[in-house]
mmCIF file of C-alpha atoms in Angstrom:
data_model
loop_
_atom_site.group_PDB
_atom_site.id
_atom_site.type_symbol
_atom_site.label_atom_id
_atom_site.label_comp_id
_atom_site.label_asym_id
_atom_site.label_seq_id
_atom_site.Cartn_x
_atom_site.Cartn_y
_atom_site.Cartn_z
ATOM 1 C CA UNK Y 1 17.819 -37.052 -20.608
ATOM 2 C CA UNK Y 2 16.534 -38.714 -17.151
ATOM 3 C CA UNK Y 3 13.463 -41.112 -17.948
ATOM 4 C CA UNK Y 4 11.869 -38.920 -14.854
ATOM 5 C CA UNK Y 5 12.351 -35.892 -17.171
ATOM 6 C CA UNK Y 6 11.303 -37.442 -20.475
ATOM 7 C CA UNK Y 7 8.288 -38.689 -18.556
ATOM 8 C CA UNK Y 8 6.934 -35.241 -17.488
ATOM 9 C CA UNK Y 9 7.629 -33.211 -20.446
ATOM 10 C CA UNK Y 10 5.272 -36.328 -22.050
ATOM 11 C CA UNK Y 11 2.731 -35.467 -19.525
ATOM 12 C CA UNK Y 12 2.663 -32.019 -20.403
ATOM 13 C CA UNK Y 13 2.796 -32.488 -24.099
ATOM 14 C CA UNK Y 14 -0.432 -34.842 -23.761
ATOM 15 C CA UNK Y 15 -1.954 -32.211 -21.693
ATOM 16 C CA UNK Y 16 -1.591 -29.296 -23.949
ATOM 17 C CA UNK Y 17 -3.062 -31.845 -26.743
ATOM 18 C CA UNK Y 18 -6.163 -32.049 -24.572
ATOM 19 C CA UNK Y 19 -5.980 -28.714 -23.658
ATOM 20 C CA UNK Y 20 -6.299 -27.941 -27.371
ATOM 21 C CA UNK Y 21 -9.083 -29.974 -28.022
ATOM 22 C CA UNK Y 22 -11.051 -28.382 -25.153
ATOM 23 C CA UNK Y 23 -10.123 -24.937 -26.911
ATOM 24 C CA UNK Y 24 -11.270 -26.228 -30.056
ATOM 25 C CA UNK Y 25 -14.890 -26.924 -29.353
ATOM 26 C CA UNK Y 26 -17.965 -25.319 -30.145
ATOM 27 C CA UNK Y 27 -18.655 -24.776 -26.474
ATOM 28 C CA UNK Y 28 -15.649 -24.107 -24.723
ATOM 29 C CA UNK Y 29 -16.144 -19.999 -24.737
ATOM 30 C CA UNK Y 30 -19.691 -21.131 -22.905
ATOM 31 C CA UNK Y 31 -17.811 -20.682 -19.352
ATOM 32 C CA UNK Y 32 -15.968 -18.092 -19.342
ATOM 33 C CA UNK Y 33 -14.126 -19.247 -16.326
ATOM 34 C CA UNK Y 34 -13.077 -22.230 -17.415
ATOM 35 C CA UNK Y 35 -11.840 -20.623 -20.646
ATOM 36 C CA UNK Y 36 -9.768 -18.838 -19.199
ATOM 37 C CA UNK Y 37 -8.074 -21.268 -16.958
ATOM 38 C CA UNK Y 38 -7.603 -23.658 -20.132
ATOM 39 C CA UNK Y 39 -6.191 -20.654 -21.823
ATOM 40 C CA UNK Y 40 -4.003 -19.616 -18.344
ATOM 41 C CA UNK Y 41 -2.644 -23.308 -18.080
ATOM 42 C CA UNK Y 42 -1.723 -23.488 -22.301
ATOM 43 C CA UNK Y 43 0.360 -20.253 -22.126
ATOM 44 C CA UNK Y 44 2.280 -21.844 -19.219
ATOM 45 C CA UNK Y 45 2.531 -25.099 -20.915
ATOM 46 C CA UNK Y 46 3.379 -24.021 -24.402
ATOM 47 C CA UNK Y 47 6.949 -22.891 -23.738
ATOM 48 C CA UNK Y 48 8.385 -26.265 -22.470
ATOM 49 C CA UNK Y 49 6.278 -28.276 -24.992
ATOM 50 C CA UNK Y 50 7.585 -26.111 -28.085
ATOM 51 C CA UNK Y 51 11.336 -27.022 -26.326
ATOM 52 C CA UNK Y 52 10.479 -30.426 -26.432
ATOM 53 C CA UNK Y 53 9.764 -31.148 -29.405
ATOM 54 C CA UNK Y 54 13.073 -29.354 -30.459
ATOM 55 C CA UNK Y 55 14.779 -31.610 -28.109
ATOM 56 C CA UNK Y 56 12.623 -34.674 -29.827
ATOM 57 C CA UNK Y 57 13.856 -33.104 -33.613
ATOM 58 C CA UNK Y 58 17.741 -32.697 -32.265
ATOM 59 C CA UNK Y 59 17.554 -35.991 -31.109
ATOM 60 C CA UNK Y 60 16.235 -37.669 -34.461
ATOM 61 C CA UNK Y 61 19.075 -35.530 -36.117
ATOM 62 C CA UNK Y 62 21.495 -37.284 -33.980
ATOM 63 C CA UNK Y 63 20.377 -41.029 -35.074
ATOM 64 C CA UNK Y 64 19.931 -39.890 -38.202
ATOM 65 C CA UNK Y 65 23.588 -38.609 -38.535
ATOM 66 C CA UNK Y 66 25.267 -41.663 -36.687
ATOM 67 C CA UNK Y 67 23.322 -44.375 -39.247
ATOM 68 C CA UNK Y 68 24.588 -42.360 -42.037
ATOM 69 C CA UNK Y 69 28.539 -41.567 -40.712
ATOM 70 C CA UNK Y 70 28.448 -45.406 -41.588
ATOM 71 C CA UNK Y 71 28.769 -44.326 -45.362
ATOM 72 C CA UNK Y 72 32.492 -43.365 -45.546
ATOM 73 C CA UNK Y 73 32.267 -40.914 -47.894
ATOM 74 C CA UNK Y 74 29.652 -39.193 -45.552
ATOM 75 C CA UNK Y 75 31.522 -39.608 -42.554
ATOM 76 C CA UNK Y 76 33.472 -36.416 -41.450
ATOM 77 C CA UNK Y 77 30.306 -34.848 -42.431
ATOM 78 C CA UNK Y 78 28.016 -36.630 -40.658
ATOM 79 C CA UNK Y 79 30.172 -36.716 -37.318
ATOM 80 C CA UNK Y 80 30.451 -32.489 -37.427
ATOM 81 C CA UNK Y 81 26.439 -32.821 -37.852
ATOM 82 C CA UNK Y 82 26.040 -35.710 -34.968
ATOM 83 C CA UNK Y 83 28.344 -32.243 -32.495
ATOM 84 C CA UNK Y 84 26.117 -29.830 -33.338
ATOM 85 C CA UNK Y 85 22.916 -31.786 -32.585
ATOM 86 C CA UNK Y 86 24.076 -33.272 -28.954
ATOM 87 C CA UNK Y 87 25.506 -29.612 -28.263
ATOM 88 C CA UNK Y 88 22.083 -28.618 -29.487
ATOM 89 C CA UNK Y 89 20.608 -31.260 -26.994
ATOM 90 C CA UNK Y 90 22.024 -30.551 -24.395
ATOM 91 C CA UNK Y 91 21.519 -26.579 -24.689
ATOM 92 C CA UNK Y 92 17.746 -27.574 -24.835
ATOM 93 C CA UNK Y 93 17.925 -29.649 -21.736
ATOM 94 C CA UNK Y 94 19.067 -26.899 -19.944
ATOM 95 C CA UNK Y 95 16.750 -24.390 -21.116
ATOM 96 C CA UNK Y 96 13.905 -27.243 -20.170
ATOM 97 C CA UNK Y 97 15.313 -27.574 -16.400
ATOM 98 C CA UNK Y 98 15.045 -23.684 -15.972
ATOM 99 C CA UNK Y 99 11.390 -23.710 -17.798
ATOM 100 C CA UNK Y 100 10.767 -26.157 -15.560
ATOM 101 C CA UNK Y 101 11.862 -24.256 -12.395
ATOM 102 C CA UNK Y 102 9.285 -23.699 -9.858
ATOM 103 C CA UNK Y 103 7.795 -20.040 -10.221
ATOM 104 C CA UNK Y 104 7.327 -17.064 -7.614
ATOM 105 C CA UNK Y 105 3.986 -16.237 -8.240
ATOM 106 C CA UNK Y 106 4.779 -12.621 -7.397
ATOM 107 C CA UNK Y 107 7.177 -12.291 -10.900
ATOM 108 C CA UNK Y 108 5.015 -10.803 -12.974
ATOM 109 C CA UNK Y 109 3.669 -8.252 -10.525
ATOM 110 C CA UNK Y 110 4.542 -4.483 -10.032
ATOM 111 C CA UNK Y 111 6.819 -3.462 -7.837
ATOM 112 C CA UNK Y 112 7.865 -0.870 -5.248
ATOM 113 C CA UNK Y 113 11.179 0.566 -5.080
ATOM 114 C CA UNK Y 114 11.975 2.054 -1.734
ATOM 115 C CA UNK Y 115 15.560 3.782 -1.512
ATOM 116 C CA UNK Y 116 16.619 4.933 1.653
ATOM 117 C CA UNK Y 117 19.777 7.183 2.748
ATOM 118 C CA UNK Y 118 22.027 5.581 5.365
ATOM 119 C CA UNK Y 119 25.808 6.102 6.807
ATOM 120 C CA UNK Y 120 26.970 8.925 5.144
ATOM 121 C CA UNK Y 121 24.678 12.392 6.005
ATOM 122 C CA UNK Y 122 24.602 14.204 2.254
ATOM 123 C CA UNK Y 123 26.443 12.392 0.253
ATOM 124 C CA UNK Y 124 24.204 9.263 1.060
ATOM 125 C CA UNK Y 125 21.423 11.254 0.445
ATOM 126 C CA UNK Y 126 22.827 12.318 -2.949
ATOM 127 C CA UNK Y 127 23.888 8.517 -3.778
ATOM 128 C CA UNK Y 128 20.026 7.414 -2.729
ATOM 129 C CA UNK Y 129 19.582 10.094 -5.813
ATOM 130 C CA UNK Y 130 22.023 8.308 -8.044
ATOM 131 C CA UNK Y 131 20.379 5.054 -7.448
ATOM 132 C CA UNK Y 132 16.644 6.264 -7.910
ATOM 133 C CA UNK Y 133 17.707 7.890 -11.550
ATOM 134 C CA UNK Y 134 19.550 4.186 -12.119
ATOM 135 C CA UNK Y 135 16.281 2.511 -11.615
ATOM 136 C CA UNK Y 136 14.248 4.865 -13.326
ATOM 137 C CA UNK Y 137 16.576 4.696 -16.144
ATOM 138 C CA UNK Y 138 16.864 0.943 -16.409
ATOM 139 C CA UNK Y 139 12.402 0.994 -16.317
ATOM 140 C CA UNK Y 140 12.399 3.100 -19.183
ATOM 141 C CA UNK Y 141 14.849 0.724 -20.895
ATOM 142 C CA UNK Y 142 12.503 -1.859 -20.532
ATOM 143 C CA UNK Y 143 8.985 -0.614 -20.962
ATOM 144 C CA UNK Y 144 8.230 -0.169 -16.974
ATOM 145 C CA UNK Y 145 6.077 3.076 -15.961
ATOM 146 C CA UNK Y 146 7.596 5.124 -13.021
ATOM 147 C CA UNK Y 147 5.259 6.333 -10.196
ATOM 148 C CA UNK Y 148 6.554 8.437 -7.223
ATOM 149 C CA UNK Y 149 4.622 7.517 -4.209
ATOM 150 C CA UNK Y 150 6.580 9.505 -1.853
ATOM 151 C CA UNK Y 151 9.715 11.746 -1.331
ATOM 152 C CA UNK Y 152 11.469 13.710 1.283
ATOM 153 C CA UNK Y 153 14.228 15.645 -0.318
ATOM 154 C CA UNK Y 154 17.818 16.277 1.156
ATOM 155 C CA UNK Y 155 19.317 20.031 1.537
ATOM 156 C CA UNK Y 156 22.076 19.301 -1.496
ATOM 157 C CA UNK Y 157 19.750 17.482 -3.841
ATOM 158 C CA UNK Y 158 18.918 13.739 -3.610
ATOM 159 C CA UNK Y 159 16.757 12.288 -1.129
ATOM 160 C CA UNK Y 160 16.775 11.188 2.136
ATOM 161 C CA UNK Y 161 14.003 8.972 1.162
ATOM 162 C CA UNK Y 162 12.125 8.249 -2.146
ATOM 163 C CA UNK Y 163 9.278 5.086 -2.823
ATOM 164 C CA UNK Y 164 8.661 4.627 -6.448
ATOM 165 C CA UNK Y 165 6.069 2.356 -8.062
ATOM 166 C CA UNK Y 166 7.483 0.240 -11.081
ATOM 167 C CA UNK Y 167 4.540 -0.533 -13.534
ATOM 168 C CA UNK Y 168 5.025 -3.167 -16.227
ATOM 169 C CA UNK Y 169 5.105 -7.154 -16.605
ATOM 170 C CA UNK Y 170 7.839 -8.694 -15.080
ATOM 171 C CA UNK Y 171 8.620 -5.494 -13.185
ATOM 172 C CA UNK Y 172 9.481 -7.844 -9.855
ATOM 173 C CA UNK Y 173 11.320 -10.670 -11.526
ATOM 174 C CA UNK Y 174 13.671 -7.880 -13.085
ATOM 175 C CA UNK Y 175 14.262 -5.695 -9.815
ATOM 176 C CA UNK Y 176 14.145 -8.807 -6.959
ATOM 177 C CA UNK Y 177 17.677 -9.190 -6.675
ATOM 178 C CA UNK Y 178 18.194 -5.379 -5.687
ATOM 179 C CA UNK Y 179 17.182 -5.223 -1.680
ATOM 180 C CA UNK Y 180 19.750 -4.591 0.467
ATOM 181 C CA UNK Y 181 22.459 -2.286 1.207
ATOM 182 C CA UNK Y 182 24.213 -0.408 -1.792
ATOM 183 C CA UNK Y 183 27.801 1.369 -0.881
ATOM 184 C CA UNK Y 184 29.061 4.162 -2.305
ATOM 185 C CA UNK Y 185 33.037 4.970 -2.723
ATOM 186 C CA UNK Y 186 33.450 8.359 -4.039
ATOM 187 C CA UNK Y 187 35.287 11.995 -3.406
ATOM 188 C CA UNK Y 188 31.754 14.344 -2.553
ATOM 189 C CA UNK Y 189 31.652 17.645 -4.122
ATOM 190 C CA UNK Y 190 32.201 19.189 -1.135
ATOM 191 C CA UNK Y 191 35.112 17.493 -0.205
ATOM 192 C CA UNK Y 192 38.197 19.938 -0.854
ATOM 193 C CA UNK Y 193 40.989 17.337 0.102
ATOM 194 C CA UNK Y 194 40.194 14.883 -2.572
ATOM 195 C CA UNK Y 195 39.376 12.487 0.544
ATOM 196 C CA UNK Y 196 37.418 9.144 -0.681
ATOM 197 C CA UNK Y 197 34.420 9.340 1.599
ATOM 198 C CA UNK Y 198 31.998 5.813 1.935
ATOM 199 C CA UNK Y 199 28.386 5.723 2.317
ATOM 200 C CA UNK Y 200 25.469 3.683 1.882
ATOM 201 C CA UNK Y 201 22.146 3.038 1.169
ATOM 202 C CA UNK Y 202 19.129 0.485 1.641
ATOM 203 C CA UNK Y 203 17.132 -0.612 -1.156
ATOM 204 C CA UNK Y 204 13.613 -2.612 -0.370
ATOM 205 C CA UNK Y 205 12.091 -4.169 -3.750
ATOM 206 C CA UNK Y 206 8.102 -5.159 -2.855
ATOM 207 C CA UNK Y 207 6.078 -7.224 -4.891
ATOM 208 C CA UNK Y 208 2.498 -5.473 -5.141
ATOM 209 C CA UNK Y 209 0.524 -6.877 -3.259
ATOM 210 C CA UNK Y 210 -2.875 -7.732 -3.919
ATOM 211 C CA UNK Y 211 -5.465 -6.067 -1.744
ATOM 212 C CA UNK Y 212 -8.247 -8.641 -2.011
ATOM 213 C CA UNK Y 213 -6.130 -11.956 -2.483
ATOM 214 C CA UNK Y 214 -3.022 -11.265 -0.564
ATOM 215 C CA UNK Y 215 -3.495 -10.108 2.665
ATOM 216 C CA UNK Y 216 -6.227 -9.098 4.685
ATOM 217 C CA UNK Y 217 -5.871 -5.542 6.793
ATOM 218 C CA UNK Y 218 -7.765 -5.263 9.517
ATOM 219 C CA UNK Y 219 -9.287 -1.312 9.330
ATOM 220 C CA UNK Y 220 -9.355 -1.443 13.616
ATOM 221 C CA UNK Y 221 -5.438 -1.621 12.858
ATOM 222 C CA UNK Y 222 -4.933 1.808 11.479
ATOM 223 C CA UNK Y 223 -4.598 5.067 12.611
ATOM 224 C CA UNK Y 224 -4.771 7.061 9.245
ATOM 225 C CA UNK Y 225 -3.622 10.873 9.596
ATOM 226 C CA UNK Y 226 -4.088 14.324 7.117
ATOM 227 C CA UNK Y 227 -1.881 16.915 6.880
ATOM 228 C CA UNK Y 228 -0.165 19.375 4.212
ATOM 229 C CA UNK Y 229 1.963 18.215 1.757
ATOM 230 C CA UNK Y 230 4.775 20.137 1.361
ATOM 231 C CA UNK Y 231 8.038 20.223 -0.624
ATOM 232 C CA UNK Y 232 11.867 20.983 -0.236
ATOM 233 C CA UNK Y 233 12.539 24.126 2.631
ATOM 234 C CA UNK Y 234 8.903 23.580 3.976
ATOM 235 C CA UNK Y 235 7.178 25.433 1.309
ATOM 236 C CA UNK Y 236 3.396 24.116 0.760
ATOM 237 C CA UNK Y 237 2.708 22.615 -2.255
ATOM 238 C CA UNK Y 238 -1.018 22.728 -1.599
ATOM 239 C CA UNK Y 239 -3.325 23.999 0.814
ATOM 240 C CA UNK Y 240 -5.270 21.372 1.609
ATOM 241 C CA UNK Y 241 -4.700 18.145 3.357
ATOM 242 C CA UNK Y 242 -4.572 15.875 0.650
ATOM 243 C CA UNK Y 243 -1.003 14.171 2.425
ATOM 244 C CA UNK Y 244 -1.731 10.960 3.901
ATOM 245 C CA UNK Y 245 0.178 8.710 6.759
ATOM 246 C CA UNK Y 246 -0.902 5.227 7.668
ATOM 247 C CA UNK Y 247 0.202 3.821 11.039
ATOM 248 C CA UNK Y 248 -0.198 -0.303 10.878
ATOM 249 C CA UNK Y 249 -0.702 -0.138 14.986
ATOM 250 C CA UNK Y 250 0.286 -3.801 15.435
ATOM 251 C CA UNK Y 251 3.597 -3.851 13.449
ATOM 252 C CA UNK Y 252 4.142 -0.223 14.181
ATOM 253 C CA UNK Y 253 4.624 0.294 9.988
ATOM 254 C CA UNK Y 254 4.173 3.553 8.503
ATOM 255 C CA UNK Y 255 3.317 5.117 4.903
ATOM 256 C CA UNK Y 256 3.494 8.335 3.894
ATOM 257 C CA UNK Y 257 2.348 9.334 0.683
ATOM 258 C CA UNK Y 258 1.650 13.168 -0.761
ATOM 259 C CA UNK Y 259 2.746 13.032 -4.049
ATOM 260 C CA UNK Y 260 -0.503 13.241 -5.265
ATOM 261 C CA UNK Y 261 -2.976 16.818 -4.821
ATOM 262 C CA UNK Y 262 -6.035 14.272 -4.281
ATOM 263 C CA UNK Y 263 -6.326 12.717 -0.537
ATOM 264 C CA UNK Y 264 -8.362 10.113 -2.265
ATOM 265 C CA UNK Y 265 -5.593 8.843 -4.289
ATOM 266 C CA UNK Y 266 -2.989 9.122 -2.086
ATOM 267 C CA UNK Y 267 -4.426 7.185 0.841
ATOM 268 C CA UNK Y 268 -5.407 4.414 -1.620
ATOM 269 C CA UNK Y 269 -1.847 4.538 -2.998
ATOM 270 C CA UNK Y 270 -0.261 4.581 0.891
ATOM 271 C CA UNK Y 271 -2.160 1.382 1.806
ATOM 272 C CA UNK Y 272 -1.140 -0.485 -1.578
ATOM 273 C CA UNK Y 273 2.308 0.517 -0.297
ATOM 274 C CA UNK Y 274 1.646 -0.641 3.473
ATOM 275 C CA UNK Y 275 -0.122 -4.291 1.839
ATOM 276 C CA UNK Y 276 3.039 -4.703 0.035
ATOM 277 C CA UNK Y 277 5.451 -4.263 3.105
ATOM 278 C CA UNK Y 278 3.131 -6.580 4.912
ATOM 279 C CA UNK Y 279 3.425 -9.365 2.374
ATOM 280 C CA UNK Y 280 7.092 -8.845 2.172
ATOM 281 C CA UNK Y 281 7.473 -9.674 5.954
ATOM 282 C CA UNK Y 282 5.399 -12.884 5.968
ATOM 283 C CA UNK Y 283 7.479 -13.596 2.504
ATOM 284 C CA UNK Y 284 10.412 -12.784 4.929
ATOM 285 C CA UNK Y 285 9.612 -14.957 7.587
ATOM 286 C CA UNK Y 286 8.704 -17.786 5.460
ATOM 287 C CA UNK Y 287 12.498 -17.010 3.771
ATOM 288 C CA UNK Y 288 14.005 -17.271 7.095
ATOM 289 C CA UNK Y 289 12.912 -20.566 7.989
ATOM 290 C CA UNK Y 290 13.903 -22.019 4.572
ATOM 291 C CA UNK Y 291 17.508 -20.578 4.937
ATOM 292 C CA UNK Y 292 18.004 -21.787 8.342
ATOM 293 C CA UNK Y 293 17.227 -25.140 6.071
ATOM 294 C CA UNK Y 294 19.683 -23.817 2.984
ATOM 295 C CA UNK Y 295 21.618 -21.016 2.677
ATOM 296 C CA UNK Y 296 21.095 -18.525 -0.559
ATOM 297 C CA UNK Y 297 23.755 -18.110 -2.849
ATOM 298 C CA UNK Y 298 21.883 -15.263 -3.845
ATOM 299 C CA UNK Y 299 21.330 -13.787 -0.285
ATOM 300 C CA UNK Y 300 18.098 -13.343 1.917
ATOM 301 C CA UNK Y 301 17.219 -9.859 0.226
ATOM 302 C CA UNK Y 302 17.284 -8.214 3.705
ATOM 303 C CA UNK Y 303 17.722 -4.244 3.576
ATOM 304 C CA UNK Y 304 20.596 -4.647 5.869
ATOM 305 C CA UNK Y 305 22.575 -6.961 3.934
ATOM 306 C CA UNK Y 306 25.022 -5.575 1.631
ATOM 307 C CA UNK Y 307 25.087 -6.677 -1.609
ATOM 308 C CA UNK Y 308 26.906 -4.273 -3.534
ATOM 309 C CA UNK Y 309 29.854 -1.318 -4.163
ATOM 310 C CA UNK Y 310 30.159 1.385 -6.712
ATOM 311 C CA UNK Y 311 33.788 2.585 -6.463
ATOM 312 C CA UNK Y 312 33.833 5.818 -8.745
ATOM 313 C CA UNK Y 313 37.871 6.162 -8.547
ATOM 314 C CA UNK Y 314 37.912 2.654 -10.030
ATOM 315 C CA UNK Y 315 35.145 3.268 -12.051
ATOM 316 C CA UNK Y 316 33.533 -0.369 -10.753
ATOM 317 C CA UNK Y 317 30.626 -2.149 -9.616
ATOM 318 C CA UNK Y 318 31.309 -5.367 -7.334
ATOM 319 C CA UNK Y 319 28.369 -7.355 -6.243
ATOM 320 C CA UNK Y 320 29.200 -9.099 -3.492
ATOM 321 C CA UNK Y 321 27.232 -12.060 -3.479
ATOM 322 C CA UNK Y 322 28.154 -13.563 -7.028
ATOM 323 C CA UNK Y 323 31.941 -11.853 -6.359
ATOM 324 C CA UNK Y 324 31.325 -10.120 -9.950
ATOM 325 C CA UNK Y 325 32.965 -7.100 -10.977
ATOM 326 C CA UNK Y 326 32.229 -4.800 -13.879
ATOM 327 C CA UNK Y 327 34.291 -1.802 -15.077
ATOM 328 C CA UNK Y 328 31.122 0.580 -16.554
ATOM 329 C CA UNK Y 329 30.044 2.327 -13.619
ATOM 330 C CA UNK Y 330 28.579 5.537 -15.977
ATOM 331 C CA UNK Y 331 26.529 3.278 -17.613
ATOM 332 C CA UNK Y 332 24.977 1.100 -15.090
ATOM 333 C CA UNK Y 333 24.123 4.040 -13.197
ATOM 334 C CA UNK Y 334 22.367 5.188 -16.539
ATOM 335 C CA UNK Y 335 20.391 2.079 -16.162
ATOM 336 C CA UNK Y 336 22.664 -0.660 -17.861
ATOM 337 C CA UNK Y 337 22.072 -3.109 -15.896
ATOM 338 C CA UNK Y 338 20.924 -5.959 -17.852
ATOM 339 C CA UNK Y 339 24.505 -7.955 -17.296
ATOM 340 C CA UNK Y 340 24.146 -7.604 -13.933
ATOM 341 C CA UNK Y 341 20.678 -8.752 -13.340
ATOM 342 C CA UNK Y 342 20.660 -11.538 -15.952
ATOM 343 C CA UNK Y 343 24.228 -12.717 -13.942
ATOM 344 C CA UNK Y 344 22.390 -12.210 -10.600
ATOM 345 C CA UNK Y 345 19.235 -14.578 -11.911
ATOM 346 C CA UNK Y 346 21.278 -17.464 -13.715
ATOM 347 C CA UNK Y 347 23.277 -17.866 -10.448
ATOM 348 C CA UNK Y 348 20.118 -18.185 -8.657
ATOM 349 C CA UNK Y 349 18.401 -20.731 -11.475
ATOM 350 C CA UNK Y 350 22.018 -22.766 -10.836
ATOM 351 C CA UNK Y 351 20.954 -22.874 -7.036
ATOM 352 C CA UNK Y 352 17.567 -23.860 -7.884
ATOM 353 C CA UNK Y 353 18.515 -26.141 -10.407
ATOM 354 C CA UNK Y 354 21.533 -27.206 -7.308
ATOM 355 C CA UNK Y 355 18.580 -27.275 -4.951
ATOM 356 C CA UNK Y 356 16.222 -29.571 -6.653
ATOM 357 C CA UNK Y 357 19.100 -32.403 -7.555
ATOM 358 C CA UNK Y 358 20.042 -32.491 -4.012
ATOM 359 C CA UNK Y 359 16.139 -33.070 -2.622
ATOM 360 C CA UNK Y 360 15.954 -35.942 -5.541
ATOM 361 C CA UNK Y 361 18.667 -37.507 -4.280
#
């Protein structure tokens, strides 16, 4: 391990010591504030201490194990034990370095899911329906809630747009990989030739925003409108205008939402979704300067990027920016998706990781 390295972890061990003590006295519930930024800073802290110390017992293993491969009769022994605990070294090195990884604050935050039909008429709009049950199938897998926020159904089935709201820890870091465009290889239902047809659609993943921290909407800026939600063939769901659209006059952004009966809710629920798209463009911008700088392994998340291809004749899913292919298509599009996204974030830890050598240079 780098002295640098060694150094820090050191650091943080000492401050988690004093962090402790300040926990530990009489007093320190007295400002509540303060408590909880002690408490804030130890959770963050405690992870790469704990792997510390395991690096600290793997290495006294390993001195421990060479002194006594001295004893001849202890040797061959001693030598398997001094393998495991440098292979056990450097596994907790590694784990350090990515515990050590700077952090996008907007991780733990929910998330909007906004699915839109492209190329394709129908059978995009069916695919956009393939890919909403995927996500909503891959939230239930891992504890997420699913809110609709808004949907405009297609003639067949599926949608020619759908916004969900993911609800859960995490919900961002799991899903931030998934903007961009998503094609679909496949023979349509209504195709009687047994042509293969391709289509697409755009995915948008938003970090929640936070109204009061985040971003700052100037009410001058709006034009908000009323009007009659309504379902699939124009039929009224209600008879009231409870539907709500948002126009952002100087970006020309606008939200729909009606999924709710109560105006109330859905206008509050339209502007968390217009606060979100807002932060994702300045979290754009900023993204655009720093890839003019580096370019992402992982991509730039833009809708119009493609990242991905579900061929159902091969029964594969190919994402294109880590060139992997898996042969499960049925159950990633049941919401098995866990190989893909855990490939998706290692490769972009190894750029980080890549990243950070490179500017210590």
């Amino acid at each position: 391990m780098k002295s640098s390295l060694r150094q820090k972890l050191e650091h943080l061990r000492t401050r988690m010591e004093v962090i402790d003590q300040n926990l530990a006295r009489p007093d320190s519930a007295d400002d509540l504030n303060r408590f909880r930024e002690w408490s804030k800073e130890r959770a963050e802290l405690e992870p790469v201490v704990h792997l510390y110390k395991d690096y600290i017992k793997a290495e006294s293993d390993l001195s421990a194990a060479r002194e006594m491969a001295s004893d001849p009769s202890l040797k061959a022994f001693m030598e398997e034990e001094a393998d495991h605990a440098e292979k056990t070294m450097l596994d907790i090195q590694s784990a350090i370095e990515i515990a050590l990884l700077p952090k996008d604050a907007s991780d733990e935050r929910n998330v909007f899911v906004e699915i839109r039909a492209g190329t394709g008429g129908d059978e995009s709009a069916l695919f956009a329906g393939d890919l909403f049950r995927m996500y909503t199938r891959y939230a239930e897998r891992h504890g997420l809630k699913v809110e609709i926020v808004s949907e405009s159904v297609s003639d067949l089935g599926g949608y020619k747009e759908i916004i969900m709201r993911l609800i859960g820890v995490g919900a961002y870091a799991r899903l931030k990989f998934e903007s961009g465009g998503h094609r679909v290889q496949r023979v349509p239902e209504t195709e009687t030739q047994g042509r293969i047809h391709t289509s697409a659609c755009t995915v948008a993943v938003l970090p929640e925003a936070d109204p009061i921290n985040d971003i700052t909407i100037n009410p001058a800026d709006l034009r908000i409108d009323t009007f009659r939600a309504s379902g699939a063939g124009g039929q009224h769901i209600n008879k009231t205008d409870s539907a709500v659209r948002i126009t952002h006059l100087p970006t020309g952004l606008v939200v729909e939402c009606q999924d709710d009966r109560s105006q109330h809710r859905n206008r509050a629920q339209a502007m968390a979704v217009l606060a979100s798209r807002l932060l994702a463009r300045e979290r754009d911008a900023r993204n655009q300067k720093e890839a003019s700088m580096r370019k992402s392994l992982i991509g730039s998340g833009d809708r119009s990027e493609r990242i991905r291809t579900y061929n159902f004749p091969q029964g594969r899913i190919t994402d294109h920016r880590i060139n992997l292919t898996l042969y499960k298509i049925e159950a990633m599009l049941d919401g098995d998706l866990d190989e893909l996204i855990d490939a998706l974030t290692q490769e972009f830890q190894a750029e980080q990781l890549a990243s950070l050598e490179t500017d210590n240079v």
